[in-house]
PDB file of C-alpha atoms in Angstrom:
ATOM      1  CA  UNK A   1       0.000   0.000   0.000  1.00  0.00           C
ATOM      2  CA  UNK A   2       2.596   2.464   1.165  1.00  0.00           C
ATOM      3  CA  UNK A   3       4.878   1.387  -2.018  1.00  0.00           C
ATOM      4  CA  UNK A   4       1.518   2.365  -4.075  1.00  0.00           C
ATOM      5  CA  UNK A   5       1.130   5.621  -2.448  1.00  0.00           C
ATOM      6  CA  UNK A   6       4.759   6.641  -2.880  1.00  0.00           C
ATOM      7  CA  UNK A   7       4.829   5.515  -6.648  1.00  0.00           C
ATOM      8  CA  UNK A   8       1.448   7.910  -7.117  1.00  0.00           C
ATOM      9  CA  UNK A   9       2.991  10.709  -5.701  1.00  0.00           C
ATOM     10  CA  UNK A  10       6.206  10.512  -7.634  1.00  0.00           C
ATOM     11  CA  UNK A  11       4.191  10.367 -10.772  1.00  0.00           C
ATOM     12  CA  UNK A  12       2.549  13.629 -10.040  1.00  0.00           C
ATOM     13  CA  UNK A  13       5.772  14.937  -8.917  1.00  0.00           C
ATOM     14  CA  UNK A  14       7.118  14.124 -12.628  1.00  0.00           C
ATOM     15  CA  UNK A  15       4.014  15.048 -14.326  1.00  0.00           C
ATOM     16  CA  UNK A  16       4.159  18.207 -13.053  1.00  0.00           C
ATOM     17  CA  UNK A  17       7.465  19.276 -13.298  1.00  0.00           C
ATOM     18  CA  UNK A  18       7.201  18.450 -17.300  1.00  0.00           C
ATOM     19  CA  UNK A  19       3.911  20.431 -17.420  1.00  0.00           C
ATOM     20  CA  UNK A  20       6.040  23.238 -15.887  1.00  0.00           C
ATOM     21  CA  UNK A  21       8.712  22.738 -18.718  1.00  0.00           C
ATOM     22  CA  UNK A  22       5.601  24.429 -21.249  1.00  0.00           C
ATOM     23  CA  UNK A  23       4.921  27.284 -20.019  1.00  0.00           C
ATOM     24  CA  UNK A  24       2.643  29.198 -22.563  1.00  0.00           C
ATOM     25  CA  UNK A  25       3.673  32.906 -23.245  1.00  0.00           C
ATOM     26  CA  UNK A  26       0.450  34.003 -21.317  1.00  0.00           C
ATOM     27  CA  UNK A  27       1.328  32.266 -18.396  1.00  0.00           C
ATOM     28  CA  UNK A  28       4.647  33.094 -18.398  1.00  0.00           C
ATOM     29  CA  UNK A  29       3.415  36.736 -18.159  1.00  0.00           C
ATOM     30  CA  UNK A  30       0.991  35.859 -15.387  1.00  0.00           C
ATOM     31  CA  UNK A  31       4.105  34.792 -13.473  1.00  0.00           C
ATOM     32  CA  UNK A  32       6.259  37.649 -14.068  1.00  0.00           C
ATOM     33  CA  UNK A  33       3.431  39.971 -13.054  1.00  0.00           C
ATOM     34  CA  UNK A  34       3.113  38.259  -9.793  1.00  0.00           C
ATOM     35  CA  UNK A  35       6.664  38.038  -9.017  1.00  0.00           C
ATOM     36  CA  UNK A  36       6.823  41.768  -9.538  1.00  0.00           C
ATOM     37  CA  UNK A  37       3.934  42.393  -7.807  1.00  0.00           C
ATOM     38  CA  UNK A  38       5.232  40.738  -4.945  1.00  0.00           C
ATOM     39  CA  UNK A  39       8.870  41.972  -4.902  1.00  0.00           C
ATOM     40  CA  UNK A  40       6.799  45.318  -5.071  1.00  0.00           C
ATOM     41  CA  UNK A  41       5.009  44.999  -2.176  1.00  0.00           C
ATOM     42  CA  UNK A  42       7.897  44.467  -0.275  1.00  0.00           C
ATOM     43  CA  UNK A  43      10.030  47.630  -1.534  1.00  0.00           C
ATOM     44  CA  UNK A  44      11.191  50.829  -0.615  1.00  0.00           C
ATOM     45  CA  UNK A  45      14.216  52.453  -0.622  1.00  0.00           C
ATOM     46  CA  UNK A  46      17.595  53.964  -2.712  1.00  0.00           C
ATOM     47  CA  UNK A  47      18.223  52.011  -5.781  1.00  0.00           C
ATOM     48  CA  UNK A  48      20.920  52.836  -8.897  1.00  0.00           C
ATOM     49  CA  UNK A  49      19.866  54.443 -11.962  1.00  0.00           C
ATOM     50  CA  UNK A  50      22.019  52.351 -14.951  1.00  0.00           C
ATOM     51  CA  UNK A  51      22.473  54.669 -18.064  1.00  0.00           C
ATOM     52  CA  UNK A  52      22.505  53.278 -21.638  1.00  0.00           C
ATOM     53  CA  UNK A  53      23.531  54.706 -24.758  1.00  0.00           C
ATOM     54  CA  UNK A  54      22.324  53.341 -28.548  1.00  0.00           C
ATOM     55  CA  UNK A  55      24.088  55.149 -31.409  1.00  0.00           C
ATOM     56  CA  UNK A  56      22.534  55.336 -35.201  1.00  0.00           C
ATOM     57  CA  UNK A  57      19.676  54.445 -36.323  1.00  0.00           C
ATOM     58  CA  UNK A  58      18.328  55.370 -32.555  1.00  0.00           C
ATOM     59  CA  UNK A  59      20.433  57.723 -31.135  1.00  0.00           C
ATOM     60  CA  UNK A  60      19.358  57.447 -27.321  1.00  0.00           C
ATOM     61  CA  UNK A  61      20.125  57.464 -23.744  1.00  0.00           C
ATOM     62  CA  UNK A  62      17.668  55.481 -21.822  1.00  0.00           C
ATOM     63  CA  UNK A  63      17.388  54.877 -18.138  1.00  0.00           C
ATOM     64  CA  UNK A  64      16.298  52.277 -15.532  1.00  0.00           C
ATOM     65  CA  UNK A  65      15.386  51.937 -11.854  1.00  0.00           C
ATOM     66  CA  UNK A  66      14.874  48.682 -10.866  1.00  0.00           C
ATOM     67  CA  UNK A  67      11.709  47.386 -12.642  1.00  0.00           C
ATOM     68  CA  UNK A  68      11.042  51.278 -14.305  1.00  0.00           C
ATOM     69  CA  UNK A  69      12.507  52.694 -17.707  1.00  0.00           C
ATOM     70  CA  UNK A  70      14.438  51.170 -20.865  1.00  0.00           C
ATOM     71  CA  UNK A  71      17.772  49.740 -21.065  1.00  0.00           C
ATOM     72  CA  UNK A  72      19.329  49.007 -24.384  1.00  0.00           C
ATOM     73  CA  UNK A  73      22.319  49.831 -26.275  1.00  0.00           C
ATOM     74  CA  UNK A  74      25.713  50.587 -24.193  1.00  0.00           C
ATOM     75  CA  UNK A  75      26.150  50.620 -20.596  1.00  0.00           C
ATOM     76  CA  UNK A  76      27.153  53.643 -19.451  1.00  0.00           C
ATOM     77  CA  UNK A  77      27.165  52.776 -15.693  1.00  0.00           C
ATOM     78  CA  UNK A  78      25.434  54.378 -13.117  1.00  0.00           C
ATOM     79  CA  UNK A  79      26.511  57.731 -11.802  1.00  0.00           C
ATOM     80  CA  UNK A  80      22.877  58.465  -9.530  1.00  0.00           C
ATOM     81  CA  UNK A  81      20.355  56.848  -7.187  1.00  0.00           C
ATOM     82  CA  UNK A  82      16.400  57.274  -6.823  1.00  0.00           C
ATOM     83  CA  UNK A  83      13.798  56.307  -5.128  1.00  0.00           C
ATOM     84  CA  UNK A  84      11.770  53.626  -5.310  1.00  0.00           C
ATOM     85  CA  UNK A  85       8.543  53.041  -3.249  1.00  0.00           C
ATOM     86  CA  UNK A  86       5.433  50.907  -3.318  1.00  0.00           C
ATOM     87  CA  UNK A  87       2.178  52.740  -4.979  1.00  0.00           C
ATOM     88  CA  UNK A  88       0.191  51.642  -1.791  1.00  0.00           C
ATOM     89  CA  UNK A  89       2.925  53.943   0.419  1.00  0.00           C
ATOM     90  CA  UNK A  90       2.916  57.810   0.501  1.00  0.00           C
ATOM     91  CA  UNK A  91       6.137  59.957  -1.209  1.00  0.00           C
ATOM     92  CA  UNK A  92       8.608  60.499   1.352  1.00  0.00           C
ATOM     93  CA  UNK A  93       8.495  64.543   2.272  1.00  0.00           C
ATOM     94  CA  UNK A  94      10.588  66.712   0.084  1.00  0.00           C
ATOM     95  CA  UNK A  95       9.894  64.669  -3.011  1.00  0.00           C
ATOM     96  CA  UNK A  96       8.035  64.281  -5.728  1.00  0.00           C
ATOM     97  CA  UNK A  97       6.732  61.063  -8.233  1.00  0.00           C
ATOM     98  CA  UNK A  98       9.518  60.967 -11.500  1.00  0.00           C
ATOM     99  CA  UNK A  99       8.101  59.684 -14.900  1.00  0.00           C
ATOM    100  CA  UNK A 100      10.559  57.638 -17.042  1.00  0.00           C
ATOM    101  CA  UNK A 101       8.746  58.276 -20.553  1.00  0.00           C
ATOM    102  CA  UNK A 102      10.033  56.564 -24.350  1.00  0.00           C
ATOM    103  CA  UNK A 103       9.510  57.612 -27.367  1.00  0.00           C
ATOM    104  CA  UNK A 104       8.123  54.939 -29.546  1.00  0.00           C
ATOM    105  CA  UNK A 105      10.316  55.115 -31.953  1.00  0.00           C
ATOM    106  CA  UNK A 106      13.595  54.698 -29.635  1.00  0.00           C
ATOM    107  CA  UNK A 107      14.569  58.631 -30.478  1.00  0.00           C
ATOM    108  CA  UNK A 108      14.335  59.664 -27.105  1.00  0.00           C
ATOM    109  CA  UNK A 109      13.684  59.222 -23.572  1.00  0.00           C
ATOM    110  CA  UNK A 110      12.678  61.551 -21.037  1.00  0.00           C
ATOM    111  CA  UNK A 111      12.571  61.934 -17.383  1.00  0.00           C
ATOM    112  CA  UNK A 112      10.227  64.780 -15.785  1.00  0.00           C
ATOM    113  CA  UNK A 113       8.200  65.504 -12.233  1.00  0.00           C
ATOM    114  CA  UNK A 114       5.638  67.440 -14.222  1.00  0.00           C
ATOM    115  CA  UNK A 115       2.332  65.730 -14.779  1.00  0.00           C
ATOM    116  CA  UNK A 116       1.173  68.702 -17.173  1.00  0.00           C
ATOM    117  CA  UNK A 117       4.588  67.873 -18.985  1.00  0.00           C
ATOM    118  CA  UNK A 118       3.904  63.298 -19.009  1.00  0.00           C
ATOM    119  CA  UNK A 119       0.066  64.089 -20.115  1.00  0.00           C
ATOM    120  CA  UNK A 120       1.155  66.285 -23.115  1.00  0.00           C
ATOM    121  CA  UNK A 121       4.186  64.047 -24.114  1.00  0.00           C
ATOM    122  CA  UNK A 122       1.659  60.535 -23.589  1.00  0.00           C
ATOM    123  CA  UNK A 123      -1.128  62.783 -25.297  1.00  0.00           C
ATOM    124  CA  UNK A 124       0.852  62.303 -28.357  1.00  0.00           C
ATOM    125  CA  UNK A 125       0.286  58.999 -28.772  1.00  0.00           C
ATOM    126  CA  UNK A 126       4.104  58.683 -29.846  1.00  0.00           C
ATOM    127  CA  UNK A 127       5.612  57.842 -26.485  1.00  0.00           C
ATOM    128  CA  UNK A 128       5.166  54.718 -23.712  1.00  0.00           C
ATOM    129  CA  UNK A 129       5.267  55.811 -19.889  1.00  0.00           C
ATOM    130  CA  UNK A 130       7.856  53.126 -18.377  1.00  0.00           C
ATOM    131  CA  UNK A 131       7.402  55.059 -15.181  1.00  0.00           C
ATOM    132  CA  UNK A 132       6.519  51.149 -14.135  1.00  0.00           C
ATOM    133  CA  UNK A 133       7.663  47.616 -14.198  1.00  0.00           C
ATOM    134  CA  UNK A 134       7.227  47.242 -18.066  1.00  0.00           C
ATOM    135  CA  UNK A 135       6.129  43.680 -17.330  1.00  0.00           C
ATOM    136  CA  UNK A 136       3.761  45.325 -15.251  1.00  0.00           C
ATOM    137  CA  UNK A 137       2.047  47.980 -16.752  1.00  0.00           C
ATOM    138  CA  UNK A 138      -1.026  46.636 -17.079  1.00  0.00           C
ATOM    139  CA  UNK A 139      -1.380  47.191 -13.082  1.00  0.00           C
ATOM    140  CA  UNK A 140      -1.089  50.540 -12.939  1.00  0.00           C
ATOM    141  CA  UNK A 141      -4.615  51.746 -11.523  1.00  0.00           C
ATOM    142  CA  UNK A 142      -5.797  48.180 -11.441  1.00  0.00           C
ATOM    143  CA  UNK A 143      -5.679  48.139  -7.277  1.00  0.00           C
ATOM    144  CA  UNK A 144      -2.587  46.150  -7.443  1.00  0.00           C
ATOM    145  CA  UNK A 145       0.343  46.817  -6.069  1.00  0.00           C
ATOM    146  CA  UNK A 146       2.976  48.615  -8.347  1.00  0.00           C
ATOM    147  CA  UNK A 147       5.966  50.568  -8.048  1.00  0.00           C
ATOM    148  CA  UNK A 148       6.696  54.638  -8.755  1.00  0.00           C
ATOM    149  CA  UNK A 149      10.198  56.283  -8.835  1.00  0.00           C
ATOM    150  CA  UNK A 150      10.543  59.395  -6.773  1.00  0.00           C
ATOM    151  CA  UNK A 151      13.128  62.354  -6.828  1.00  0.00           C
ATOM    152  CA  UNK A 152      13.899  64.623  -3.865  1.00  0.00           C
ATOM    153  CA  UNK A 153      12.988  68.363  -4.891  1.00  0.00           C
ATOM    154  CA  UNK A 154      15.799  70.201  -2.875  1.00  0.00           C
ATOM    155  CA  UNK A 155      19.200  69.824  -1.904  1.00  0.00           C
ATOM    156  CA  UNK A 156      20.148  68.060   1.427  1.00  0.00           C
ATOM    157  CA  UNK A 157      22.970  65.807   2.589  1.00  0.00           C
ATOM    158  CA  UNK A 158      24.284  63.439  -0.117  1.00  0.00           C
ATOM    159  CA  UNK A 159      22.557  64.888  -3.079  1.00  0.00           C
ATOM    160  CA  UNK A 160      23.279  66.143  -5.920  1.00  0.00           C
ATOM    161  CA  UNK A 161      21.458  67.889  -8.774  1.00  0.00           C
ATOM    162  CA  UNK A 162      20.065  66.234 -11.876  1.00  0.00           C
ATOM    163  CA  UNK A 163      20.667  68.258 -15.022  1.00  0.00           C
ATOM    164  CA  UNK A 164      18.244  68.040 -17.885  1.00  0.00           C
ATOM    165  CA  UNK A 165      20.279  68.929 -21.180  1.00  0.00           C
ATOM    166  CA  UNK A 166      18.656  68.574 -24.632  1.00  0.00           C
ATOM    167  CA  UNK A 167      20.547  67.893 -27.970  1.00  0.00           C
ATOM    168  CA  UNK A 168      18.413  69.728 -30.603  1.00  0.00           C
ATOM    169  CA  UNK A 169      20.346  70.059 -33.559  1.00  0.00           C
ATOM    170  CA  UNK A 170      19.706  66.813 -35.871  1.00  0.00           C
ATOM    171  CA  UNK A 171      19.776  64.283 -33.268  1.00  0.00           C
ATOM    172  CA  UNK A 172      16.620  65.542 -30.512  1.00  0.00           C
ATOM    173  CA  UNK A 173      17.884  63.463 -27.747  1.00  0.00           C
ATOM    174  CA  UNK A 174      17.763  64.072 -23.545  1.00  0.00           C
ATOM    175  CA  UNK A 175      20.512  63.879 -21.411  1.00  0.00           C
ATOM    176  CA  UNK A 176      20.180  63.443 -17.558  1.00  0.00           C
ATOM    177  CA  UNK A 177      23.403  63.742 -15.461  1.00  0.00           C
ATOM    178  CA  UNK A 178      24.641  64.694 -12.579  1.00  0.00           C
ATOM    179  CA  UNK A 179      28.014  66.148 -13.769  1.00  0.00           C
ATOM    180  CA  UNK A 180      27.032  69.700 -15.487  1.00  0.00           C
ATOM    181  CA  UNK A 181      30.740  69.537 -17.676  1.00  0.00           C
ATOM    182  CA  UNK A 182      28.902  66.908 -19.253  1.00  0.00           C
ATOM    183  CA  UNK A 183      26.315  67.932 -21.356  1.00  0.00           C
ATOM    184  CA  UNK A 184      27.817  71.452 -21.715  1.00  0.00           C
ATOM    185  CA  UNK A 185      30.952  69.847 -23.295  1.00  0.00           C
ATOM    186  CA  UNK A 186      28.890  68.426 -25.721  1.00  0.00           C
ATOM    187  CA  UNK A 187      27.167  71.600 -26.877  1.00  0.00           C
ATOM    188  CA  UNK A 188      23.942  70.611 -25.452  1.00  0.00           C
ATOM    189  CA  UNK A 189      21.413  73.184 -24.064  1.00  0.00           C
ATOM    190  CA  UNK A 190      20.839  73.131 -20.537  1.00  0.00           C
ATOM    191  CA  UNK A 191      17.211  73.123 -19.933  1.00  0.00           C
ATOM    192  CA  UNK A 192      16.961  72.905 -16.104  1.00  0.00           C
ATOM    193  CA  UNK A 193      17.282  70.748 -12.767  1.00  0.00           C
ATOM    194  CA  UNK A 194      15.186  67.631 -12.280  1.00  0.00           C
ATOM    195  CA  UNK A 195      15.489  67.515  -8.822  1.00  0.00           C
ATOM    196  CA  UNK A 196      18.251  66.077  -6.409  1.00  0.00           C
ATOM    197  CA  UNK A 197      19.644  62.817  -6.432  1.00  0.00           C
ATOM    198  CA  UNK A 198      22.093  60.683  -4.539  1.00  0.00           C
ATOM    199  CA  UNK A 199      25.434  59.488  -6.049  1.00  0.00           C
TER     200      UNK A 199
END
């Protein structure tokens, strides 16, 4: 009886573990949105920002925050930190929410605290807010848990301003840095302070 019982379990044990082996696509996204939800839930806190750079035909910097933003082309490092915080928990004081925004074409990627400034970009239909998990977008306003990047909105111990520079002149890219020389070298205008970040 017991050798019966045994032999039934280990069956299942196999059966399953080859049913896990195909995985449909759609189930496979069911299970990355609950891992991230549930990493989610659990966050809060300082993470790096890694910087990427893709030359012709795209000609972009893009940026990402744990699950938030794009990364493709080069790694250029990460020179900054932000916050990241669960959508269920209020923004710590002195800081604000940060969309991560993409053009749809990969020619440019922006990074702003204005709401006025995401609603006119998204209202364009051109550009994808990966202010999110991109796995995860789908969750944003759905109750679920999800994650936003925030940006402290003066200076303080540790931080460091974000410079916005913009490269108009044949290639209409952003560039987000923390080292002014850099964007300035490059002939790029200067077109304000994000907010403060930590190194």
């Amino acid at each position: 009886m017991k050798k019966s019982i045994l032999i039934v379990a280990i069956t299942a044990m196999v059966f399953a573990s080859c049913e896990k082996d195909e995985v449909t696509s759609e189930e496979l996204n069911t299970i990355q949105k609950e891992e991230v939800t549930d990493d989610v839930s659990k966050s809060s806190g300082l993470y790096p920002v890694y910087r990427s750079y893709a030359g012709a035909p795209y000609t972009i910097y893009s940026y990402r925050v744990k699950n938030a933003g794009s990364y493709f082309g080069s790694s250029q490092g990460t020179s900054f930190k932000l916050g990241v915080i669960n959508s269920r928990s209020g923004l710590p004081s002195g800081t604000r929410q940060l969309f991560l925004l993409q053009e749809k074409n990969n020619r440019d990627f922006m990074l702003t605290t204005s709401t006025t400034e995401r609603n006119n970009i998204m209202g364009t239909r051109a550009w994808y807010d990966r202010s999110y998990s991109s796995s995860n977008e789908d969750l944003v306003g759905s109750g679920r848990i999800y994650e936003k990047v925030y940006i402290h909105t003066g200076p303080g111990n540790g931080r460091v301003k974000l410079y916005r520079f913009y490269d108009g002149t044949g290639q209409s890219i952003h560039l987000f840095t923390t080292n002014y020389n850099e964007g300035a070298s490059r002939g790029y205008r200067l077109e304000g302070v994000v907010g403060y970040v930590y190194r």
